[in-house]
GROMACS .gro file of C-alpha atoms in nm:
model
  337
    1UNK     CA    1   1.968   3.032  -0.520
    2UNK     CA    2   2.267   2.828  -0.427
    3UNK     CA    3   2.582   2.885  -0.590
    4UNK     CA    4   2.915   2.696  -0.511
    5UNK     CA    5   3.241   2.662  -0.665
    6UNK     CA    6   3.480   2.369  -0.652
    7UNK     CA    7   3.194   2.155  -0.508
    8UNK     CA    8   3.195   1.796  -0.365
    9UNK     CA    9   2.912   1.595  -0.505
   10UNK     CA   10   2.918   1.315  -0.245
   11UNK     CA   11   2.606   1.406  -0.105
   12UNK     CA   12   2.439   1.427  -0.453
   13UNK     CA   13   2.481   1.089  -0.556
   14UNK     CA   14   2.356   0.757  -0.377
   15UNK     CA   15   2.654   0.560  -0.479
   16UNK     CA   16   2.856   0.802  -0.245
   17UNK     CA   17   3.128   0.855  -0.505
   18UNK     CA   18   3.330   1.174  -0.396
   19UNK     CA   19   3.392   1.376  -0.699
   20UNK     CA   20   3.386   1.743  -0.751
   21UNK     CA   21   3.233   2.000  -1.011
   22UNK     CA   22   3.358   2.331  -1.111
   23UNK     CA   23   3.032   2.510  -1.011
   24UNK     CA   24   2.694   2.390  -0.836
   25UNK     CA   25   2.381   2.589  -0.897
   26UNK     CA   26   2.034   2.509  -0.726
   27UNK     CA   27   1.739   2.698  -0.810
   28UNK     CA   28   1.458   2.732  -0.551
   29UNK     CA   29   1.176   2.898  -0.769
   30UNK     CA   30   1.073   2.967  -1.119
   31UNK     CA   31   1.249   3.322  -1.116
   32UNK     CA   32   1.577   3.146  -1.004
   33UNK     CA   33   1.528   2.889  -1.289
   34UNK     CA   34   1.516   3.166  -1.541
   35UNK     CA   35   1.856   3.311  -1.379
   36UNK     CA   36   2.023   2.980  -1.385
   37UNK     CA   37   1.924   2.931  -1.753
   38UNK     CA   38   2.073   3.252  -1.818
   39UNK     CA   39   2.395   3.175  -1.651
   40UNK     CA   40   2.419   2.833  -1.829
   41UNK     CA   41   2.360   3.024  -2.181
   42UNK     CA   42   2.644   3.257  -2.114
   43UNK     CA   43   2.883   3.003  -1.973
   44UNK     CA   44   3.108   2.828  -2.207
   45UNK     CA   45   3.134   2.538  -1.962
   46UNK     CA   46   2.920   2.216  -2.021
   47UNK     CA   47   2.652   2.133  -1.768
   48UNK     CA   48   2.459   1.871  -1.643
   49UNK     CA   49   2.109   1.851  -1.464
   50UNK     CA   50   2.069   1.621  -1.181
   51UNK     CA   51   1.800   1.526  -0.930
   52UNK     CA   52   1.894   1.355  -0.575
   53UNK     CA   53   2.144   1.156  -0.767
   54UNK     CA   54   1.962   0.818  -0.705
   55UNK     CA   55   2.007   0.732  -1.051
   56UNK     CA   56   2.348   0.845  -1.122
   57UNK     CA   57   2.692   0.709  -1.151
   58UNK     CA   58   2.971   0.952  -1.138
   59UNK     CA   59   3.302   0.828  -1.262
   60UNK     CA   60   3.528   1.134  -1.245
   61UNK     CA   61   3.519   1.514  -1.161
   62UNK     CA   62   3.297   1.701  -1.365
   63UNK     CA   63   3.475   2.005  -1.527
   64UNK     CA   64   3.166   2.198  -1.565
   65UNK     CA   65   2.833   2.293  -1.401
   66UNK     CA   66   2.584   2.089  -1.208
   67UNK     CA   67   2.236   2.203  -1.175
   68UNK     CA   68   1.966   2.077  -0.955
   69UNK     CA   69   1.605   2.192  -0.853
   70UNK     CA   70   1.530   2.298  -0.495
   71UNK     CA   71   1.150   2.397  -0.580
   72UNK     CA   72   0.892   2.257  -0.329
   73UNK     CA   73   0.531   2.253  -0.292
   74UNK     CA   74   0.212   2.084  -0.364
   75UNK     CA   75  -0.111   2.195  -0.535
   76UNK     CA   76  -0.427   1.994  -0.564
   77UNK     CA   77  -0.709   2.079  -0.795
   78UNK     CA   78  -1.024   1.904  -0.923
   79UNK     CA   79  -1.273   1.977  -1.194
   80UNK     CA   80  -1.524   1.758  -1.401
   81UNK     CA   81  -1.254   1.590  -1.585
   82UNK     CA   82  -1.002   1.459  -1.327
   83UNK     CA   83  -0.822   1.515  -1.003
   84UNK     CA   84  -0.470   1.659  -1.030
   85UNK     CA   85  -0.171   1.724  -0.815
   86UNK     CA   86   0.105   1.962  -0.919
   87UNK     CA   87   0.432   1.933  -0.741
   88UNK     CA   88   0.765   2.113  -0.722
   89UNK     CA   89   1.037   1.937  -0.916
   90UNK     CA   90   1.258   1.929  -0.619
   91UNK     CA   91   1.013   1.752  -0.368
   92UNK     CA   92   1.128   1.420  -0.261
   93UNK     CA   93   0.933   1.150  -0.471
   94UNK     CA   94   0.825   0.943  -0.182
   95UNK     CA   95   0.729   1.217   0.025
   96UNK     CA   96   0.518   1.338  -0.255
   97UNK     CA   97   0.345   0.973  -0.270
   98UNK     CA   98   0.276   0.993   0.119
   99UNK     CA   99   0.102   1.343   0.059
  100UNK     CA  100  -0.106   1.223  -0.218
  101UNK     CA  101  -0.249   0.928  -0.025
  102UNK     CA  102  -0.299   1.125   0.299
  103UNK     CA  103  -0.464   1.395   0.088
  104UNK     CA  104  -0.706   1.120  -0.036
  105UNK     CA  105  -0.547   1.139  -0.414
  106UNK     CA  106  -0.472   0.776  -0.535
  107UNK     CA  107  -0.279   0.612  -0.816
  108UNK     CA  108   0.092   0.648  -0.685
  109UNK     CA  109   0.077   0.359  -0.426
  110UNK     CA  110   0.295   0.104  -0.636
  111UNK     CA  111   0.555   0.359  -0.670
  112UNK     CA  112   0.625   0.410  -0.306
  113UNK     CA  113   0.985   0.429  -0.181
  114UNK     CA  114   1.146   0.499  -0.513
  115UNK     CA  115   1.448   0.703  -0.433
  116UNK     CA  116   1.463   1.056  -0.635
  117UNK     CA  117   1.277   1.366  -0.671
  118UNK     CA  118   0.968   1.483  -0.863
  119UNK     CA  119   1.155   1.620  -1.148
  120UNK     CA  120   1.359   1.300  -1.230
  121UNK     CA  121   1.018   1.093  -1.227
  122UNK     CA  122   0.931   1.308  -1.558
  123UNK     CA  123   1.295   1.238  -1.710
  124UNK     CA  124   1.326   0.872  -1.610
  125UNK     CA  125   0.987   0.758  -1.644
  126UNK     CA  126   1.020   0.568  -1.308
  127UNK     CA  127   0.840   0.257  -1.233
  128UNK     CA  128   0.755  -0.027  -1.025
  129UNK     CA  129   0.502  -0.301  -0.970
  130UNK     CA  130   0.323  -0.258  -1.277
  131UNK     CA  131   0.291   0.136  -1.267
  132UNK     CA  132   0.500   0.389  -1.442
  133UNK     CA  133   0.521   0.784  -1.397
  134UNK     CA  134   0.407   0.824  -1.743
  135UNK     CA  135   0.049   0.659  -1.628
  136UNK     CA  136  -0.005   0.947  -1.416
  137UNK     CA  137   0.179   1.241  -1.570
  138UNK     CA  138  -0.054   1.503  -1.728
  139UNK     CA  139   0.221   1.771  -1.803
  140UNK     CA  140   0.556   1.900  -1.725
  141UNK     CA  141   0.641   2.291  -1.645
  142UNK     CA  142   0.990   2.387  -1.741
  143UNK     CA  143   1.205   2.669  -1.856
  144UNK     CA  144   1.384   2.636  -2.184
  145UNK     CA  145   1.765   2.689  -2.124
  146UNK     CA  146   1.830   2.827  -2.468
  147UNK     CA  147   1.556   3.080  -2.486
  148UNK     CA  148   1.473   3.122  -2.102
  149UNK     CA  149   1.106   3.086  -2.221
  150UNK     CA  150   0.854   2.884  -1.987
  151UNK     CA  151   0.689   2.575  -2.141
  152UNK     CA  152   0.406   2.357  -2.031
  153UNK     CA  153   0.402   2.014  -2.223
  154UNK     CA  154   0.176   1.745  -2.210
  155UNK     CA  155   0.233   1.355  -2.177
  156UNK     CA  156   0.230   1.261  -2.536
  157UNK     CA  157   0.468   1.549  -2.630
  158UNK     CA  158   0.714   1.400  -2.376
  159UNK     CA  159   0.725   1.075  -2.569
  160UNK     CA  160   0.740   0.827  -2.286
  161UNK     CA  161   0.866   0.459  -2.307
  162UNK     CA  162   0.982   0.209  -2.088
  163UNK     CA  163   1.248   0.420  -1.850
  164UNK     CA  164   1.256   0.674  -2.145
  165UNK     CA  165   1.149   1.017  -2.246
  166UNK     CA  166   1.229   1.295  -2.482
  167UNK     CA  167   1.437   1.434  -2.175
  168UNK     CA  168   1.701   1.154  -2.185
  169UNK     CA  169   1.735   1.173  -2.574
  170UNK     CA  170   1.687   1.513  -2.800
  171UNK     CA  171   1.575   1.708  -2.505
  172UNK     CA  172   1.869   1.632  -2.278
  173UNK     CA  173   1.990   1.927  -2.079
  174UNK     CA  174   1.752   2.147  -2.274
  175UNK     CA  175   1.496   2.222  -2.009
  176UNK     CA  176   1.508   2.298  -1.642
  177UNK     CA  177   1.193   2.140  -1.498
  178UNK     CA  178   0.985   2.332  -1.241
  179UNK     CA  179   0.689   2.129  -1.167
  180UNK     CA  180   0.504   1.806  -1.267
  181UNK     CA  181   0.135   1.775  -1.303
  182UNK     CA  182  -0.010   1.432  -1.223
  183UNK     CA  183  -0.357   1.310  -1.276
  184UNK     CA  184  -0.486   1.101  -0.981
  185UNK     CA  185  -0.820   0.981  -0.863
  186UNK     CA  186  -1.035   1.040  -0.551
  187UNK     CA  187  -1.130   0.671  -0.598
  188UNK     CA  188  -0.896   0.401  -0.494
  189UNK     CA  189  -0.833   0.134  -0.750
  190UNK     CA  190  -0.536  -0.077  -0.633
  191UNK     CA  191  -0.307  -0.247  -0.874
  192UNK     CA  192  -0.228  -0.598  -0.716
  193UNK     CA  193  -0.114  -0.841  -0.984
  194UNK     CA  194   0.265  -0.755  -1.026
  195UNK     CA  195   0.540  -0.950  -0.815
  196UNK     CA  196   0.437  -1.088  -0.504
  197UNK     CA  197   0.190  -0.806  -0.375
  198UNK     CA  198  -0.097  -1.037  -0.343
  199UNK     CA  199   0.078  -1.300  -0.173
  200UNK     CA  200   0.230  -1.049   0.101
  201UNK     CA  201  -0.121  -0.919   0.139
  202UNK     CA  202  -0.266  -1.257   0.196
  203UNK     CA  203   0.017  -1.342   0.415
  204UNK     CA  204  -0.113  -1.040   0.643
  205UNK     CA  205  -0.471  -1.149   0.595
  206UNK     CA  206  -0.570  -0.864   0.392
  207UNK     CA  207  -0.805  -0.907   0.088
  208UNK     CA  208  -0.909  -0.565   0.006
  209UNK     CA  209  -0.641  -0.336   0.105
  210UNK     CA  210  -0.647   0.053   0.149
  211UNK     CA  211  -0.414   0.272  -0.025
  212UNK     CA  212  -0.208   0.318   0.289
  213UNK     CA  213  -0.198  -0.088   0.348
  214UNK     CA  214  -0.067  -0.115  -0.031
  215UNK     CA  215   0.180   0.143   0.015
  216UNK     CA  216   0.297  -0.025   0.325
  217UNK     CA  217   0.323  -0.356   0.174
  218UNK     CA  218   0.504  -0.197  -0.120
  219UNK     CA  219   0.758  -0.032   0.111
  220UNK     CA  220   0.822  -0.377   0.303
  221UNK     CA  221   0.880  -0.548  -0.020
  222UNK     CA  222   1.143  -0.297  -0.126
  223UNK     CA  223   1.311  -0.278   0.213
  224UNK     CA  224   1.360  -0.668   0.216
  225UNK     CA  225   1.515  -0.643  -0.126
  226UNK     CA  226   1.698  -0.322  -0.141
  227UNK     CA  227   1.987  -0.202   0.053
  228UNK     CA  228   1.993   0.141   0.233
  229UNK     CA  229   2.229   0.392   0.035
  230UNK     CA  230   2.303   0.532   0.359
  231UNK     CA  231   2.466   0.204   0.467
  232UNK     CA  232   2.589   0.062   0.123
  233UNK     CA  233   2.599   0.312  -0.154
  234UNK     CA  234   2.382   0.206  -0.449
  235UNK     CA  235   2.132   0.357  -0.700
  236UNK     CA  236   1.839   0.104  -0.664
  237UNK     CA  237   1.788  -0.108  -0.991
  238UNK     CA  238   2.117  -0.053  -1.205
  239UNK     CA  239   1.988  -0.235  -1.508
  240UNK     CA  240   1.688  -0.207  -1.709
  241UNK     CA  241   1.470  -0.523  -1.758
  242UNK     CA  242   1.517  -0.614  -2.141
  243UNK     CA  243   1.225  -0.650  -2.377
  244UNK     CA  244   1.231  -0.925  -2.631
  245UNK     CA  245   1.004  -1.048  -2.909
  246UNK     CA  246   0.771  -1.330  -2.792
  247UNK     CA  247   0.921  -1.579  -3.054
  248UNK     CA  248   1.287  -1.493  -2.875
  249UNK     CA  249   1.142  -1.544  -2.547
  250UNK     CA  250   0.961  -1.878  -2.615
  251UNK     CA  251   1.297  -2.003  -2.753
  252UNK     CA  252   1.486  -1.905  -2.424
  253UNK     CA  253   1.186  -2.072  -2.245
  254UNK     CA  254   1.275  -2.410  -2.371
  255UNK     CA  255   1.644  -2.391  -2.207
  256UNK     CA  256   1.524  -2.231  -1.906
  257UNK     CA  257   1.157  -2.348  -1.819
  258UNK     CA  258   1.179  -2.140  -1.486
  259UNK     CA  259   1.247  -1.817  -1.652
  260UNK     CA  260   1.038  -1.536  -1.516
  261UNK     CA  261   0.858  -1.301  -1.769
  262UNK     CA  262   0.593  -1.039  -1.768
  263UNK     CA  263   0.384  -0.973  -2.096
  264UNK     CA  264   0.433  -0.647  -2.250
  265UNK     CA  265   0.206  -0.678  -2.553
  266UNK     CA  266   0.096  -0.976  -2.800
  267UNK     CA  267   0.440  -0.950  -2.949
  268UNK     CA  268   0.680  -0.880  -2.667
  269UNK     CA  269   0.795  -1.009  -2.332
  270UNK     CA  270   0.993  -0.856  -2.058
  271UNK     CA  271   1.253  -1.068  -1.869
  272UNK     CA  272   1.396  -0.990  -1.545
  273UNK     CA  273   1.739  -0.868  -1.568
  274UNK     CA  274   1.812  -0.956  -1.206
  275UNK     CA  275   1.688  -1.311  -1.280
  276UNK     CA  276   1.959  -1.355  -1.545
  277UNK     CA  277   2.235  -1.184  -1.351
  278UNK     CA  278   2.162  -1.438  -1.075
  279UNK     CA  279   2.177  -1.737  -1.299
  280UNK     CA  280   2.527  -1.600  -1.418
  281UNK     CA  281   2.621  -1.630  -1.044
  282UNK     CA  282   2.676  -1.285  -0.958
  283UNK     CA  283   2.439  -1.237  -0.682
  284UNK     CA  284   2.618  -1.129  -0.366
  285UNK     CA  285   2.955  -1.129  -0.556
  286UNK     CA  286   3.207  -0.862  -0.586
  287UNK     CA  287   3.480  -0.739  -0.832
  288UNK     CA  288   3.720  -0.545  -0.615
  289UNK     CA  289   3.519  -0.275  -0.423
  290UNK     CA  290   3.209  -0.304  -0.625
  291UNK     CA  291   2.966  -0.582  -0.585
  292UNK     CA  292   2.624  -0.719  -0.642
  293UNK     CA  293   2.361  -0.692  -0.369
  294UNK     CA  294   2.303  -1.035  -0.204
  295UNK     CA  295   1.930  -1.002  -0.190
  296UNK     CA  296   1.856  -0.843  -0.549
  297UNK     CA  297   2.093  -0.910  -0.807
  298UNK     CA  298   1.963  -0.601  -1.015
  299UNK     CA  299   2.138  -0.370  -0.755
  300UNK     CA  300   2.516  -0.295  -0.781
  301UNK     CA  301   2.688  -0.165  -0.440
  302UNK     CA  302   2.967   0.036  -0.332
  303UNK     CA  303   3.123  -0.202  -0.094
  304UNK     CA  304   3.334   0.074   0.056
  305UNK     CA  305   3.559   0.310  -0.146
  306UNK     CA  306   3.481   0.190  -0.463
  307UNK     CA  307   3.524   0.459  -0.758
  308UNK     CA  308   3.279   0.499  -1.029
  309UNK     CA  309   3.515   0.326  -1.281
  310UNK     CA  310   3.525   0.010  -1.072
  311UNK     CA  311   3.139   0.013  -1.047
  312UNK     CA  312   3.136   0.039  -1.445
  313UNK     CA  313   3.396  -0.241  -1.467
  314UNK     CA  314   3.145  -0.469  -1.267
  315UNK     CA  315   2.876  -0.340  -1.485
  316UNK     CA  316   3.036  -0.435  -1.818
  317UNK     CA  317   3.161  -0.786  -1.674
  318UNK     CA  318   2.812  -0.852  -1.589
  319UNK     CA  319   2.681  -0.746  -1.936
  320UNK     CA  320   2.934  -0.962  -2.110
  321UNK     CA  321   2.823  -1.268  -1.896
  322UNK     CA  322   2.466  -1.214  -1.949
  323UNK     CA  323   2.514  -1.168  -2.342
  324UNK     CA  324   2.743  -1.514  -2.348
  325UNK     CA  325   2.483  -1.704  -2.150
  326UNK     CA  326   2.136  -1.572  -2.257
  327UNK     CA  327   2.246  -1.377  -2.590
  328UNK     CA  328   2.065  -1.083  -2.458
  329UNK     CA  329   2.192  -0.740  -2.409
  330UNK     CA  330   2.118  -0.559  -2.093
  331UNK     CA  331   2.156  -0.190  -2.057
  332UNK     CA  332   2.215   0.056  -1.743
  333UNK     CA  333   1.923   0.243  -1.621
  334UNK     CA  334   2.159   0.442  -1.421
  335UNK     CA  335   2.305   0.754  -1.592
  336UNK     CA  336   2.699   0.718  -1.617
  337UNK     CA  337   2.892   1.017  -1.628
   0.00000   0.00000   0.00000
């Protein structure tokens, strides 16, 4: 178990914000997770649970304990009902996607190159290109902090929604996730009808991609749009795409015929927040040392030396402009602390 005091969190958030916490704990197996839960129960300090920090914006020093998982490992199982992959919550998400494809277990290809770790996928319900983690999660293994008990809860009990789960609401900071089990397939069924996947495949002359070819295309698309956090601090997509009623969308479409949209169900449409931000003139612009990426307006970046508060100020300014222009509230996907 790692246990550090007065610890810098700069290496644990992809915005590169240099703030500190009173204490940093990392559990590397189930027994250490139980011990960490005991420490948290006894301590009077507040605590937060983080992953790789790729969905995190820190605005000040944290006067408490920061906890993260370091549990590694993969386990593959098959039976009459399905094929399963169980992963340690501290594994890097994209490493796991690559491992699943190499092992001949399919379903995660569209989620390639999403930053973060496995545990965070179960909390955030990460998603991209028409696929969400909740489409694949069978169950989540965890330690309950108030009791120290081990739990295994199924997908439905986690109440997944668009970038939501019970871990972000009434279960927030209640569990230490140790492993996540995903239901995959030994037969490759590609999901190609989202964004520009098909056009990129066609450009390369690929009509029936393999799983690795689809993963490679997703990686190319993401790399073309998203900045490298090691070069320019960011947390990927900063805002969630708002879901509006179909009636509301149709009214907006009369004003903005080129507005992109994605059908959620018969009554709702999803509108890309990045498109609205771009229409407000923010793409490539800055507010002090915080800015909007010049290739993807959904991404806020640290131009160099920005504080968390400066990035929050940019976020709030953008929210106001989008509200004024489109009458739509957009909300951060990033966890702001």
